[in-house]
Structure formats: C-alpha cells, structure tokens
mmCIF file of C-alpha atoms in Angstrom:
data_model
loop_
_atom_site.group_PDB
_atom_site.id
_atom_site.type_symbol
_atom_site.label_atom_id
_atom_site.label_comp_id
_atom_site.label_asym_id
_atom_site.label_seq_id
_atom_site.Cartn_x
_atom_site.Cartn_y
_atom_site.Cartn_z
ATOM 1 C CA MET T 65 18.498 -31.281 21.135
ATOM 2 C CA LEU T 66 17.723 -28.928 18.313
ATOM 3 C CA TYR T 67 20.367 -27.284 16.193
ATOM 4 C CA ASN T 68 21.426 -23.813 17.395
ATOM 5 C CA GLY T 69 23.222 -22.256 14.406
ATOM 6 C CA GLY T 70 22.871 -18.572 13.501
ATOM 7 C CA ILE T 71 20.300 -19.024 10.734
ATOM 8 C CA TYR T 72 18.290 -21.375 12.920
ATOM 9 C CA ARG T 73 18.285 -18.886 15.791
ATOM 10 C CA ALA T 74 17.233 -16.039 13.483
ATOM 11 C CA LEU T 75 14.373 -18.167 12.163
ATOM 12 C CA LEU T 76 13.413 -19.092 15.723
ATOM 13 C CA VAL T 77 13.243 -15.413 16.684
ATOM 14 C CA GLY T 78 11.099 -14.768 13.603
ATOM 15 C CA HIS T 79 8.833 -17.709 14.441
ATOM 16 C CA ILE T 80 8.378 -16.576 18.046
ATOM 17 C CA MET T 81 7.728 -12.969 16.984
ATOM 18 C CA MET T 82 5.076 -14.088 14.476
ATOM 19 C CA VAL T 83 3.396 -16.119 17.242
ATOM 20 C CA ILE T 84 3.494 -13.254 19.748
ATOM 21 C CA ILE T 85 2.235 -10.609 17.333
ATOM 22 C CA GLY T 86 -0.254 -12.756 15.416
ATOM 23 C CA PHE T 87 -1.838 -14.742 18.206
ATOM 24 C CA GLY T 88 -1.466 -11.859 20.630
ATOM 25 C CA ALA T 89 -3.653 -9.813 18.296
ATOM 26 C CA VAL T 90 -6.469 -12.379 18.429
ATOM 27 C CA PHE T 91 -6.169 -14.162 21.772
ATOM 28 C CA LEU T 92 -8.031 -11.499 23.753
ATOM 29 C CA GLY T 93 -10.817 -11.057 21.196
ATOM 30 C CA GLY T 94 -13.394 -12.135 23.753
ATOM 31 C CA VAL T 95 -12.386 -9.261 26.014
ATOM 32 C CA TYR T 96 -13.089 -6.802 23.195
ATOM 33 C CA GLY T 97 -16.356 -8.591 22.454
ATOM 34 C CA ASN T 98 -17.487 -8.193 26.051
ATOM 35 C CA LEU T 99 -16.545 -4.504 26.011
ATOM 36 C CA ALA T 100 -18.506 -3.979 22.792
ATOM 37 C CA LYS T 101 -21.525 -5.736 24.319
ATOM 38 C CA LYS T 102 -21.363 -3.606 27.481
ATOM 39 C CA ARG T 103 -20.963 -0.312 25.619
ATOM 40 C CA GLN T 104 -23.388 -1.090 22.769
ATOM 41 C CA GLY T 105 -24.391 1.605 20.298
ATOM 42 C CA ARG T 106 -21.803 3.323 18.144
ATOM 43 C CA GLU T 107 -19.158 3.016 20.848
ATOM 44 C CA GLY T 108 -19.619 -0.756 21.029
ATOM 45 C CA GLN T 109 -19.537 -0.982 17.251
ATOM 46 C CA ALA T 110 -16.277 0.989 17.161
ATOM 47 C CA ILE T 111 -14.708 -1.408 19.674
ATOM 48 C CA ALA T 112 -15.867 -4.445 17.685
ATOM 49 C CA GLU T 113 -14.652 -2.993 14.392
ATOM 50 C CA ALA T 114 -11.260 -2.075 15.851
ATOM 51 C CA ALA T 115 -10.878 -5.574 17.307
ATOM 52 C CA TYR T 116 -11.808 -7.111 13.951
ATOM 53 C CA HIS T 117 -9.292 -4.887 12.160
ATOM 54 C CA VAL T 118 -6.462 -5.801 14.534
ATOM 55 C CA ALA T 119 -7.273 -9.526 14.451
ATOM 56 C CA GLY T 120 -8.442 -10.010 10.888
ATOM 57 C CA GLU T 121 -6.434 -7.519 8.942
ATOM 58 C CA VAL T 122 -3.221 -7.219 10.952
ATOM 59 C CA GLY T 123 -2.834 -10.278 13.179
ATOM 60 C CA GLU T 124 -3.889 -12.688 10.448
ATOM 61 C CA LYS T 125 -0.871 -11.785 8.298
ATOM 62 C CA PHE T 126 1.507 -12.631 11.141
ATOM 63 C CA ILE T 127 -0.421 -15.825 11.912
ATOM 64 C CA MET T 128 -0.023 -16.964 8.294
ATOM 65 C CA ALA T 129 3.740 -16.539 8.673
ATOM 66 C CA VAL T 130 3.884 -18.828 11.744
ATOM 67 C CA PRO T 131 3.888 -22.160 9.846
ATOM 68 C CA VAL T 132 6.222 -20.725 7.201
ATOM 69 C CA PHE T 133 8.813 -19.972 9.873
ATOM 70 C CA GLY T 134 8.061 -23.334 11.498
ATOM 71 C CA VAL T 135 8.753 -25.260 8.298
ATOM 72 C CA LEU T 136 11.921 -23.221 7.708
ATOM 73 C CA LEU T 137 13.022 -24.063 11.259
ATOM 74 C CA VAL T 138 12.612 -27.778 10.597
ATOM 75 C CA LEU T 139 14.579 -27.455 7.360
ATOM 76 C CA ALA T 140 17.324 -25.400 9.058
ATOM 77 C CA SER T 141 17.635 -27.774 12.022
ATOM 78 C CA HIS T 142 20.090 -30.109 10.271
ATOM 79 C CA LYS T 143 17.625 -32.991 10.752
ATOM 80 C CA ALA T 144 17.414 -32.450 14.513
ATOM 81 C CA ALA T 145 13.726 -31.762 13.898
ATOM 82 C CA LYS T 146 11.907 -33.830 11.284
ATOM 83 C CA PHE T 147 8.471 -33.672 9.729
ATOM 84 C CA SER T 148 7.976 -37.277 10.862
ATOM 85 C CA GLN T 149 8.190 -36.260 14.538
ATOM 86 C CA THR T 150 4.804 -36.142 16.244
ATOM 87 C CA TRP T 151 5.120 -32.580 17.515
ATOM 88 C CA VAL T 152 5.947 -31.250 14.042
ATOM 89 C CA TRP T 153 3.277 -32.949 11.935
ATOM 90 C CA LEU T 154 0.615 -32.639 14.631
ATOM 91 C CA ALA T 155 1.320 -28.922 15.045
ATOM 92 C CA LEU T 156 0.991 -28.371 11.292
ATOM 93 C CA ILE T 157 -2.305 -30.286 11.149
ATOM 94 C CA LEU T 158 -3.756 -28.531 14.206
ATOM 95 C CA PHE T 159 -2.674 -25.159 12.856
ATOM 96 C CA ALA T 160 -4.389 -25.910 9.532
ATOM 97 C CA ILE T 161 -7.585 -26.939 11.336
ATOM 98 C CA ALA T 162 -7.574 -23.843 13.549
ATOM 99 C CA PHE T 163 -6.813 -21.516 10.646
ATOM 100 C CA GLY T 164 -9.564 -23.135 8.580
ATOM 101 C CA VAL T 165 -12.110 -22.752 11.395
ATOM 102 C CA ALA T 166 -11.055 -19.134 11.880
ATOM 103 C CA GLN T 167 -11.416 -18.343 8.168
ATOM 104 C CA ALA T 168 -14.560 -20.366 7.434
ATOM 105 C CA VAL T 169 -16.520 -19.840 10.653
ATOM 106 C CA HIS T 170 -15.159 -17.249 13.074
ATOM 107 C CA MET T 171 -14.163 -14.305 10.892
ATOM 108 C CA PRO T 172 -17.352 -14.392 8.748
ATOM 109 C CA ASN T 173 -19.387 -14.522 11.969
ATOM 110 C CA LEU T 174 -17.538 -11.492 13.367
ATOM 111 C CA ARG T 175 -17.993 -9.617 10.073
ATOM 112 C CA ARG T 176 -21.731 -10.284 10.206
ATOM 113 C CA MET T 177 -21.861 -9.145 13.835
ATOM 114 C CA ASN T 178 -20.218 -5.858 12.846
ATOM 115 C CA ALA T 179 -22.731 -5.448 10.002
ATOM 116 C CA LEU T 180 -25.626 -6.103 12.394
ATOM 117 C CA MET T 181 -24.289 -3.484 14.805
ATOM 118 C CA GLY T 182 -24.114 -1.035 11.909
ATOM 119 C CA GLU T 183 -27.717 -1.800 10.941
ATOM 120 C CA LEU T 184 -28.904 -1.315 14.510
ATOM 121 C CA ASN T 185 -27.031 1.950 14.897
ATOM 122 C CA ALA T 186 -28.496 3.264 11.629
ATOM 123 C CA MET T 187 -32.086 2.525 12.701
ATOM 124 C CA GLN T 188 -34.491 5.218 13.779
ATOM 125 C CA PRO T 189 -36.139 4.741 17.179
ATOM 126 C CA ALA T 190 -39.198 2.500 16.905
ATOM 127 C CA PRO T 191 -42.546 4.302 17.087
ATOM 128 C CA ALA T 192 -44.559 3.785 20.243
ATOM 129 C CA GLY T 193 -48.237 3.028 20.533
ATOM 130 C CA PRO T 194 -50.572 0.774 18.552
ATOM 131 C CA GLY T 195 -48.871 -1.136 15.748
ATOM 132 C CA ALA T 196 -45.442 -0.740 17.332
ATOM 133 C CA MET T 197 -43.019 -3.616 16.955
ATOM 134 C CA ALA T 198 -43.263 -6.089 19.811
ATOM 135 C CA GLY T 199 -39.861 -7.061 21.120
ATOM 136 C CA PRO T 200 -36.414 -6.177 19.869
ATOM 137 C CA PRO T 201 -35.531 -5.862 16.188
ATOM 138 C CA PRO T 202 -34.472 -9.151 14.546
ATOM 139 C CA GLN T 203 -30.889 -7.863 14.334
ATOM 140 C CA VAL T 204 -30.665 -7.897 18.130
ATOM 141 C CA LEU T 205 -31.665 -11.556 18.324
ATOM 142 C CA GLU T 206 -29.253 -12.527 15.551
ATOM 143 C CA LEU T 207 -26.473 -10.511 17.179
ATOM 144 C CA LEU T 208 -27.005 -12.278 20.507
ATOM 145 C CA ALA T 209 -26.949 -15.713 18.838
ATOM 146 C CA ARG T 210 -23.830 -14.834 16.876
ATOM 147 C CA GLY T 211 -22.191 -13.511 20.037
ATOM 148 C CA LYS T 212 -22.652 -16.909 21.679
ATOM 149 C CA LYS T 213 -21.208 -18.602 18.600
ATOM 150 C CA ALA T 214 -18.241 -16.198 18.635
ATOM 151 C CA ALA T 215 -17.574 -17.040 22.284
ATOM 152 C CA ILE T 216 -17.607 -20.789 21.608
ATOM 153 C CA VAL T 217 -15.485 -20.653 18.458
ATOM 154 C CA GLY T 218 -13.114 -18.076 19.963
ATOM 155 C CA THR T 219 -12.584 -20.306 22.992
ATOM 156 C CA PHE T 220 -11.908 -23.283 20.709
ATOM 157 C CA LEU T 221 -9.319 -21.261 18.786
ATOM 158 C CA ASN T 222 -7.646 -20.088 22.002
ATOM 159 C CA VAL T 223 -7.446 -23.694 23.227
ATOM 160 C CA MET T 224 -5.848 -24.639 19.904
ATOM 161 C CA VAL T 225 -3.205 -21.933 20.410
ATOM 162 C CA ILE T 226 -2.463 -23.308 23.882
ATOM 163 C CA VAL T 227 -2.189 -26.862 22.507
ATOM 164 C CA LEU T 228 0.198 -25.637 19.803
ATOM 165 C CA VAL T 229 2.383 -23.885 22.374
ATOM 166 C CA VAL T 230 2.421 -27.057 24.502
ATOM 167 C CA LEU T 231 3.521 -29.065 21.446
ATOM 168 C CA MET T 232 6.326 -26.586 20.773
ATOM 169 C CA VAL T 233 7.552 -26.699 24.377
ATOM 170 C CA TRP T 234 7.248 -30.414 25.188
ATOM 171 C CA LYS T 235 7.905 -31.736 21.656
ATOM 172 C CA PRO T 236 6.286 -35.182 22.000
ATOM 173 C CA GLY T 237 7.883 -37.719 19.691
ATOM 174 C CA LEU T 238 11.275 -35.989 19.670
#
C-alpha cells in the first residue's frame, strides 16, 4: 500500500493532471490527422498546424513534467514505492523510450508534413496541355508516405501510454 500523506496526495494530483493534460493533448493526434487529410488545402493545413501546436508546444511541456512528478511521488512515499520495483523502473525506461521516439521521429515528421502542406498550398495550379507535369507534385507523394509513418509511430506512442497506465494501475513487482 502506498503512503497517503498530504504532500504525497498533492504530488499524486499533480502527476495525474500532467498525464491527463499532456497525453490528452497528443493521444487523439490521429483523429486530427484524418480530419486534415479529408479537408486538405488550407483548411487541412490549419487543422494539422493547430494539432501540432497543441501536442508539440503545449502538451509536451506537461508530458515532460510527468516523470518529474513520478520521481517525486516515489521519494515522498516513505519507501512504500522504490526505484527498484519493476513498475517504477520499467515505467521510467518506457517513458524515456517513448519520449525519445516522439522527439527524434514523430515530431520532426509532423513538422515536415506541415511544411509540405504549406508548399502545396502556395503552389499555382499546374498548366494543362503538352509539357504538363504527369502525376501529382512530389510533395503529395512525400506527404502520403509521411502520413503513413505518422500513423504507425503515433499508434506506437499511444500503445506506450496505455502500457504506462497499466503499469501505474497494476504495479507489477510491488
């Protein structure tokens, strides 16, 4: 049983709020991605840019606070929770992996997708007739490939969030 003192409870509330706000801001990113794909054009770009802002510029700050509150909870638990317990060390490692993947792979990919949408929206309509470009502009093909990558990596990150929540609830090794 974990310690339930006043400081511990305040830290627990902080930890839970950081999780709700931070991961809540990013968990439904795929929904926004699908909306942006359906709307396309400037409207789709606006949706994608707003989603990136909420996830990358707002949610990320709360997500970075999650392990800080988690470590403080362990320290405030009067040794009821220990860093040697499986659920604690595994959660910290999995969080670091997920955060690293988000920073090194997912967010740069989303930034590039937003840039590609901007390039496409700034283009003039292609001329028709002889000498006209065959097929879509290269940005379209890259955007489609990056969209698939975003779906795969986003799903991986969402699964990691679920695994972390399961670790927090079941606490294996406690």
